[in-house]
């Protein structure tokens, strides 16, 4: 009230726009193997530390900066990705981006030393299904009327195949 008995009030509505201030990546594992799924979640916060709903993109790059994986989703939603068989071991960088912000995390792809073995009409097929060179002596054991152990030195790069023809190394029969 003033000296004349007048009084008044006023109100106004206004909206404070969310201003993106920080982006955070959460990665389910700091070390993964090829073909092993892992989850990434990205959160964006505004100036009041409230979450902002937004589209986000992630890119995974190798040690020389080449993109090897990419995906997109909404903030707060798990993005599940995995490296293909044979992905080179080493340190990788995951970068997320959204609303003009970006964040990066490093993690590693582990070494996997593994071969698969198949038999096809007397031929043993060895394939390096890991992500590092496989240089070992392989024991090929055949059991039947007569048993055989054949030692074979192999040196296979990831994805490489070696075939050993056993038809001349053992006598005919069921093994």
PDB file of C-alpha atoms in Angstrom:
ATOM      1  CA  UNK A   1       0.000   0.000   0.000  1.00  0.00           C
ATOM      2  CA  UNK A   2       1.069   3.492  -0.708  1.00  0.00           C
ATOM      3  CA  UNK A   3       0.095   6.624   1.261  1.00  0.00           C
ATOM      4  CA  UNK A   4      -3.188   6.832  -0.728  1.00  0.00           C
ATOM      5  CA  UNK A   5      -4.252   3.272   0.072  1.00  0.00           C
ATOM      6  CA  UNK A   6      -3.454   1.897  -3.368  1.00  0.00           C
ATOM      7  CA  UNK A   7      -2.057  -1.554  -3.694  1.00  0.00           C
ATOM      8  CA  UNK A   8      -1.309  -3.852  -6.545  1.00  0.00           C
ATOM      9  CA  UNK A   9       0.401  -6.976  -7.633  1.00  0.00           C
ATOM     10  CA  UNK A  10       1.630  -8.419 -10.870  1.00  0.00           C
ATOM     11  CA  UNK A  11       2.890 -11.758 -12.049  1.00  0.00           C
ATOM     12  CA  UNK A  12       4.698 -12.914 -15.085  1.00  0.00           C
ATOM     13  CA  UNK A  13       5.588 -16.279 -16.503  1.00  0.00           C
ATOM     14  CA  UNK A  14       8.816 -16.986 -18.219  1.00  0.00           C
ATOM     15  CA  UNK A  15      10.687 -20.052 -19.325  1.00  0.00           C
ATOM     16  CA  UNK A  16      14.350 -20.677 -18.725  1.00  0.00           C
ATOM     17  CA  UNK A  17      15.798 -22.555 -21.635  1.00  0.00           C
ATOM     18  CA  UNK A  18      17.974 -25.547 -20.878  1.00  0.00           C
ATOM     19  CA  UNK A  19      21.549 -24.825 -21.872  1.00  0.00           C
ATOM     20  CA  UNK A  20      23.622 -27.978 -22.388  1.00  0.00           C
ATOM     21  CA  UNK A  21      26.664 -27.784 -20.128  1.00  0.00           C
ATOM     22  CA  UNK A  22      28.150 -31.260 -19.778  1.00  0.00           C
ATOM     23  CA  UNK A  23      28.047 -34.682 -21.390  1.00  0.00           C
ATOM     24  CA  UNK A  24      29.031 -37.910 -19.646  1.00  0.00           C
ATOM     25  CA  UNK A  25      29.743 -41.360 -21.099  1.00  0.00           C
ATOM     26  CA  UNK A  26      29.282 -44.527 -19.104  1.00  0.00           C
ATOM     27  CA  UNK A  27      30.900 -47.625 -20.617  1.00  0.00           C
ATOM     28  CA  UNK A  28      30.026 -51.060 -19.155  1.00  0.00           C
ATOM     29  CA  UNK A  29      33.593 -52.346 -19.453  1.00  0.00           C
ATOM     30  CA  UNK A  30      37.036 -50.801 -19.784  1.00  0.00           C
ATOM     31  CA  UNK A  31      38.328 -53.911 -21.567  1.00  0.00           C
ATOM     32  CA  UNK A  32      36.434 -55.973 -24.157  1.00  0.00           C
ATOM     33  CA  UNK A  33      37.035 -58.853 -26.537  1.00  0.00           C
ATOM     34  CA  UNK A  34      35.909 -58.980 -30.160  1.00  0.00           C
ATOM     35  CA  UNK A  35      32.294 -60.196 -30.478  1.00  0.00           C
ATOM     36  CA  UNK A  36      31.699 -59.423 -26.769  1.00  0.00           C
ATOM     37  CA  UNK A  37      28.839 -56.916 -26.473  1.00  0.00           C
ATOM     38  CA  UNK A  38      29.315 -53.880 -24.253  1.00  0.00           C
ATOM     39  CA  UNK A  39      26.948 -51.052 -23.377  1.00  0.00           C
ATOM     40  CA  UNK A  40      27.421 -47.303 -23.631  1.00  0.00           C
ATOM     41  CA  UNK A  41      25.106 -44.743 -22.061  1.00  0.00           C
ATOM     42  CA  UNK A  42      25.381 -41.012 -22.694  1.00  0.00           C
ATOM     43  CA  UNK A  43      23.866 -38.322 -20.459  1.00  0.00           C
ATOM     44  CA  UNK A  44      23.655 -34.590 -21.168  1.00  0.00           C
ATOM     45  CA  UNK A  45      23.069 -32.118 -18.326  1.00  0.00           C
ATOM     46  CA  UNK A  46      21.999 -28.476 -18.440  1.00  0.00           C
ATOM     47  CA  UNK A  47      23.075 -25.489 -16.337  1.00  0.00           C
ATOM     48  CA  UNK A  48      20.831 -26.658 -13.456  1.00  0.00           C
ATOM     49  CA  UNK A  49      22.258 -30.207 -13.633  1.00  0.00           C
ATOM     50  CA  UNK A  50      18.961 -31.475 -15.042  1.00  0.00           C
ATOM     51  CA  UNK A  51      19.019 -34.195 -17.696  1.00  0.00           C
ATOM     52  CA  UNK A  52      18.338 -33.174 -21.273  1.00  0.00           C
ATOM     53  CA  UNK A  53      16.590 -35.581 -23.645  1.00  0.00           C
ATOM     54  CA  UNK A  54      18.427 -35.586 -26.938  1.00  0.00           C
ATOM     55  CA  UNK A  55      19.771 -37.673 -29.762  1.00  0.00           C
ATOM     56  CA  UNK A  56      23.407 -38.636 -29.245  1.00  0.00           C
ATOM     57  CA  UNK A  57      25.972 -40.183 -31.548  1.00  0.00           C
ATOM     58  CA  UNK A  58      28.914 -42.333 -30.578  1.00  0.00           C
ATOM     59  CA  UNK A  59      31.984 -43.144 -32.620  1.00  0.00           C
ATOM     60  CA  UNK A  60      34.773 -45.553 -31.724  1.00  0.00           C
ATOM     61  CA  UNK A  61      38.158 -44.851 -33.281  1.00  0.00           C
ATOM     62  CA  UNK A  62      41.370 -46.861 -33.301  1.00  0.00           C
ATOM     63  CA  UNK A  63      44.827 -45.609 -32.321  1.00  0.00           C
ATOM     64  CA  UNK A  64      45.312 -43.801 -35.655  1.00  0.00           C
ATOM     65  CA  UNK A  65      41.928 -42.058 -35.478  1.00  0.00           C
ATOM     66  CA  UNK A  66      40.027 -44.188 -37.996  1.00  0.00           C
ATOM     67  CA  UNK A  67      36.384 -44.845 -37.115  1.00  0.00           C
ATOM     68  CA  UNK A  68      35.690 -48.548 -36.561  1.00  0.00           C
ATOM     69  CA  UNK A  69      32.202 -48.412 -34.974  1.00  0.00           C
ATOM     70  CA  UNK A  70      29.396 -45.892 -34.778  1.00  0.00           C
ATOM     71  CA  UNK A  71      25.873 -45.805 -33.369  1.00  0.00           C
ATOM     72  CA  UNK A  72      23.209 -43.386 -32.198  1.00  0.00           C
ATOM     73  CA  UNK A  73      20.370 -43.350 -29.696  1.00  0.00           C
ATOM     74  CA  UNK A  74      18.628 -41.191 -27.098  1.00  0.00           C
ATOM     75  CA  UNK A  75      20.370 -39.908 -23.972  1.00  0.00           C
ATOM     76  CA  UNK A  76      20.082 -42.286 -21.019  1.00  0.00           C
ATOM     77  CA  UNK A  77      19.426 -45.312 -23.235  1.00  0.00           C
ATOM     78  CA  UNK A  78      21.995 -48.103 -23.423  1.00  0.00           C
ATOM     79  CA  UNK A  79      23.630 -48.480 -26.798  1.00  0.00           C
ATOM     80  CA  UNK A  80      24.933 -52.045 -27.127  1.00  0.00           C
ATOM     81  CA  UNK A  81      27.785 -52.558 -29.561  1.00  0.00           C
ATOM     82  CA  UNK A  82      30.517 -55.110 -30.204  1.00  0.00           C
ATOM     83  CA  UNK A  83      33.641 -55.389 -32.278  1.00  0.00           C
ATOM     84  CA  UNK A  84      33.778 -57.916 -35.124  1.00  0.00           C
ATOM     85  CA  UNK A  85      35.865 -61.094 -34.949  1.00  0.00           C
ATOM     86  CA  UNK A  86      39.504 -60.308 -35.528  1.00  0.00           C
ATOM     87  CA  UNK A  87      39.324 -56.688 -34.346  1.00  0.00           C
ATOM     88  CA  UNK A  88      42.899 -55.631 -33.688  1.00  0.00           C
ATOM     89  CA  UNK A  89      43.810 -55.450 -29.988  1.00  0.00           C
ATOM     90  CA  UNK A  90      44.807 -52.092 -28.515  1.00  0.00           C
ATOM     91  CA  UNK A  91      43.517 -48.844 -27.091  1.00  0.00           C
ATOM     92  CA  UNK A  92      40.377 -47.347 -28.648  1.00  0.00           C
ATOM     93  CA  UNK A  93      38.612 -44.036 -28.058  1.00  0.00           C
ATOM     94  CA  UNK A  94      34.847 -43.754 -27.686  1.00  0.00           C
ATOM     95  CA  UNK A  95      33.552 -40.259 -28.437  1.00  0.00           C
ATOM     96  CA  UNK A  96      29.969 -39.210 -27.837  1.00  0.00           C
ATOM     97  CA  UNK A  97      28.383 -36.047 -29.133  1.00  0.00           C
ATOM     98  CA  UNK A  98      25.074 -34.268 -28.785  1.00  0.00           C
ATOM     99  CA  UNK A  99      23.708 -30.760 -28.260  1.00  0.00           C
ATOM    100  CA  UNK A 100      27.055 -29.262 -29.314  1.00  0.00           C
ATOM    101  CA  UNK A 101      29.010 -31.137 -26.625  1.00  0.00           C
ATOM    102  CA  UNK A 102      31.427 -34.063 -26.867  1.00  0.00           C
ATOM    103  CA  UNK A 103      33.120 -36.423 -24.410  1.00  0.00           C
ATOM    104  CA  UNK A 104      35.707 -39.160 -24.889  1.00  0.00           C
ATOM    105  CA  UNK A 105      36.695 -42.292 -22.999  1.00  0.00           C
ATOM    106  CA  UNK A 106      39.457 -44.764 -23.714  1.00  0.00           C
ATOM    107  CA  UNK A 107      39.176 -48.520 -23.354  1.00  0.00           C
ATOM    108  CA  UNK A 108      41.003 -51.552 -24.687  1.00  0.00           C
ATOM    109  CA  UNK A 109      40.288 -54.444 -26.986  1.00  0.00           C
ATOM    110  CA  UNK A 110      41.953 -57.541 -25.532  1.00  0.00           C
ATOM    111  CA  UNK A 111      44.117 -60.042 -27.374  1.00  0.00           C
ATOM    112  CA  UNK A 112      42.332 -63.263 -28.326  1.00  0.00           C
ATOM    113  CA  UNK A 113      44.438 -66.218 -29.454  1.00  0.00           C
ATOM    114  CA  UNK A 114      42.108 -68.853 -30.887  1.00  0.00           C
ATOM    115  CA  UNK A 115      41.823 -71.263 -33.806  1.00  0.00           C
ATOM    116  CA  UNK A 116      38.973 -73.378 -35.101  1.00  0.00           C
ATOM    117  CA  UNK A 117      39.458 -76.896 -36.413  1.00  0.00           C
ATOM    118  CA  UNK A 118      37.361 -78.658 -39.038  1.00  0.00           C
ATOM    119  CA  UNK A 119      37.788 -81.932 -40.941  1.00  0.00           C
ATOM    120  CA  UNK A 120      36.823 -82.344 -44.571  1.00  0.00           C
ATOM    121  CA  UNK A 121      37.589 -85.574 -46.497  1.00  0.00           C
ATOM    122  CA  UNK A 122      40.942 -86.228 -44.871  1.00  0.00           C
ATOM    123  CA  UNK A 123      41.935 -82.583 -44.753  1.00  0.00           C
ATOM    124  CA  UNK A 124      42.287 -80.743 -41.455  1.00  0.00           C
ATOM    125  CA  UNK A 125      41.323 -77.089 -41.797  1.00  0.00           C
ATOM    126  CA  UNK A 126      42.739 -74.712 -39.177  1.00  0.00           C
ATOM    127  CA  UNK A 127      41.501 -71.115 -39.109  1.00  0.00           C
ATOM    128  CA  UNK A 128      42.761 -68.305 -36.897  1.00  0.00           C
ATOM    129  CA  UNK A 129      39.545 -66.948 -35.353  1.00  0.00           C
ATOM    130  CA  UNK A 130      41.392 -64.689 -32.913  1.00  0.00           C
ATOM    131  CA  UNK A 131      42.761 -61.191 -33.351  1.00  0.00           C
ATOM    132  CA  UNK A 132      46.502 -61.881 -32.998  1.00  0.00           C
ATOM    133  CA  UNK A 133      48.959 -64.077 -34.847  1.00  0.00           C
ATOM    134  CA  UNK A 134      48.684 -67.772 -33.935  1.00  0.00           C
ATOM    135  CA  UNK A 135      52.175 -69.313 -34.127  1.00  0.00           C
ATOM    136  CA  UNK A 136      52.246 -72.678 -32.395  1.00  0.00           C
ATOM    137  CA  UNK A 137      52.688 -76.360 -32.891  1.00  0.00           C
ATOM    138  CA  UNK A 138      49.282 -78.028 -33.226  1.00  0.00           C
ATOM    139  CA  UNK A 139      48.787 -81.663 -32.187  1.00  0.00           C
ATOM    140  CA  UNK A 140      46.450 -83.490 -34.539  1.00  0.00           C
ATOM    141  CA  UNK A 141      45.400 -86.701 -32.783  1.00  0.00           C
ATOM    142  CA  UNK A 142      43.655 -89.463 -34.705  1.00  0.00           C
ATOM    143  CA  UNK A 143      42.301 -92.490 -32.879  1.00  0.00           C
ATOM    144  CA  UNK A 144      41.194 -95.656 -34.646  1.00  0.00           C
ATOM    145  CA  UNK A 145      42.634 -99.137 -35.276  1.00  0.00           C
ATOM    146  CA  UNK A 146      45.941 -97.335 -35.302  1.00  0.00           C
ATOM    147  CA  UNK A 147      46.421 -94.034 -33.473  1.00  0.00           C
ATOM    148  CA  UNK A 148      48.405 -91.153 -34.849  1.00  0.00           C
ATOM    149  CA  UNK A 149      49.665 -87.890 -33.439  1.00  0.00           C
ATOM    150  CA  UNK A 150      50.758 -85.452 -36.090  1.00  0.00           C
ATOM    151  CA  UNK A 151      52.590 -82.326 -35.039  1.00  0.00           C
ATOM    152  CA  UNK A 152      52.074 -79.389 -37.348  1.00  0.00           C
ATOM    153  CA  UNK A 153      53.733 -75.989 -36.968  1.00  0.00           C
ATOM    154  CA  UNK A 154      51.344 -73.233 -37.961  1.00  0.00           C
ATOM    155  CA  UNK A 155      51.787 -69.485 -38.216  1.00  0.00           C
ATOM    156  CA  UNK A 156      48.454 -67.857 -39.016  1.00  0.00           C
ATOM    157  CA  UNK A 157      47.475 -64.214 -39.114  1.00  0.00           C
ATOM    158  CA  UNK A 158      43.911 -63.358 -37.986  1.00  0.00           C
ATOM    159  CA  UNK A 159      41.398 -64.845 -40.426  1.00  0.00           C
ATOM    160  CA  UNK A 160      44.045 -66.893 -42.222  1.00  0.00           C
ATOM    161  CA  UNK A 161      43.390 -70.596 -42.995  1.00  0.00           C
ATOM    162  CA  UNK A 162      45.810 -73.541 -43.114  1.00  0.00           C
ATOM    163  CA  UNK A 163      44.919 -76.917 -44.597  1.00  0.00           C
ATOM    164  CA  UNK A 164      46.786 -80.118 -43.749  1.00  0.00           C
ATOM    165  CA  UNK A 165      46.145 -83.059 -46.081  1.00  0.00           C
ATOM    166  CA  UNK A 166      46.276 -86.209 -43.919  1.00  0.00           C
ATOM    167  CA  UNK A 167      45.445 -88.687 -46.680  1.00  0.00           C
ATOM    168  CA  UNK A 168      49.134 -89.441 -47.296  1.00  0.00           C
ATOM    169  CA  UNK A 169      50.203 -89.087 -43.654  1.00  0.00           C
ATOM    170  CA  UNK A 170      48.062 -91.905 -42.209  1.00  0.00           C
ATOM    171  CA  UNK A 171      46.732 -95.225 -43.421  1.00  0.00           C
ATOM    172  CA  UNK A 172      43.155 -95.459 -44.603  1.00  0.00           C
ATOM    173  CA  UNK A 173      40.422 -96.119 -42.044  1.00  0.00           C
ATOM    174  CA  UNK A 174      37.930 -94.583 -39.698  1.00  0.00           C
ATOM    175  CA  UNK A 175      39.345 -92.114 -37.173  1.00  0.00           C
TER     176      UNK A 175
END
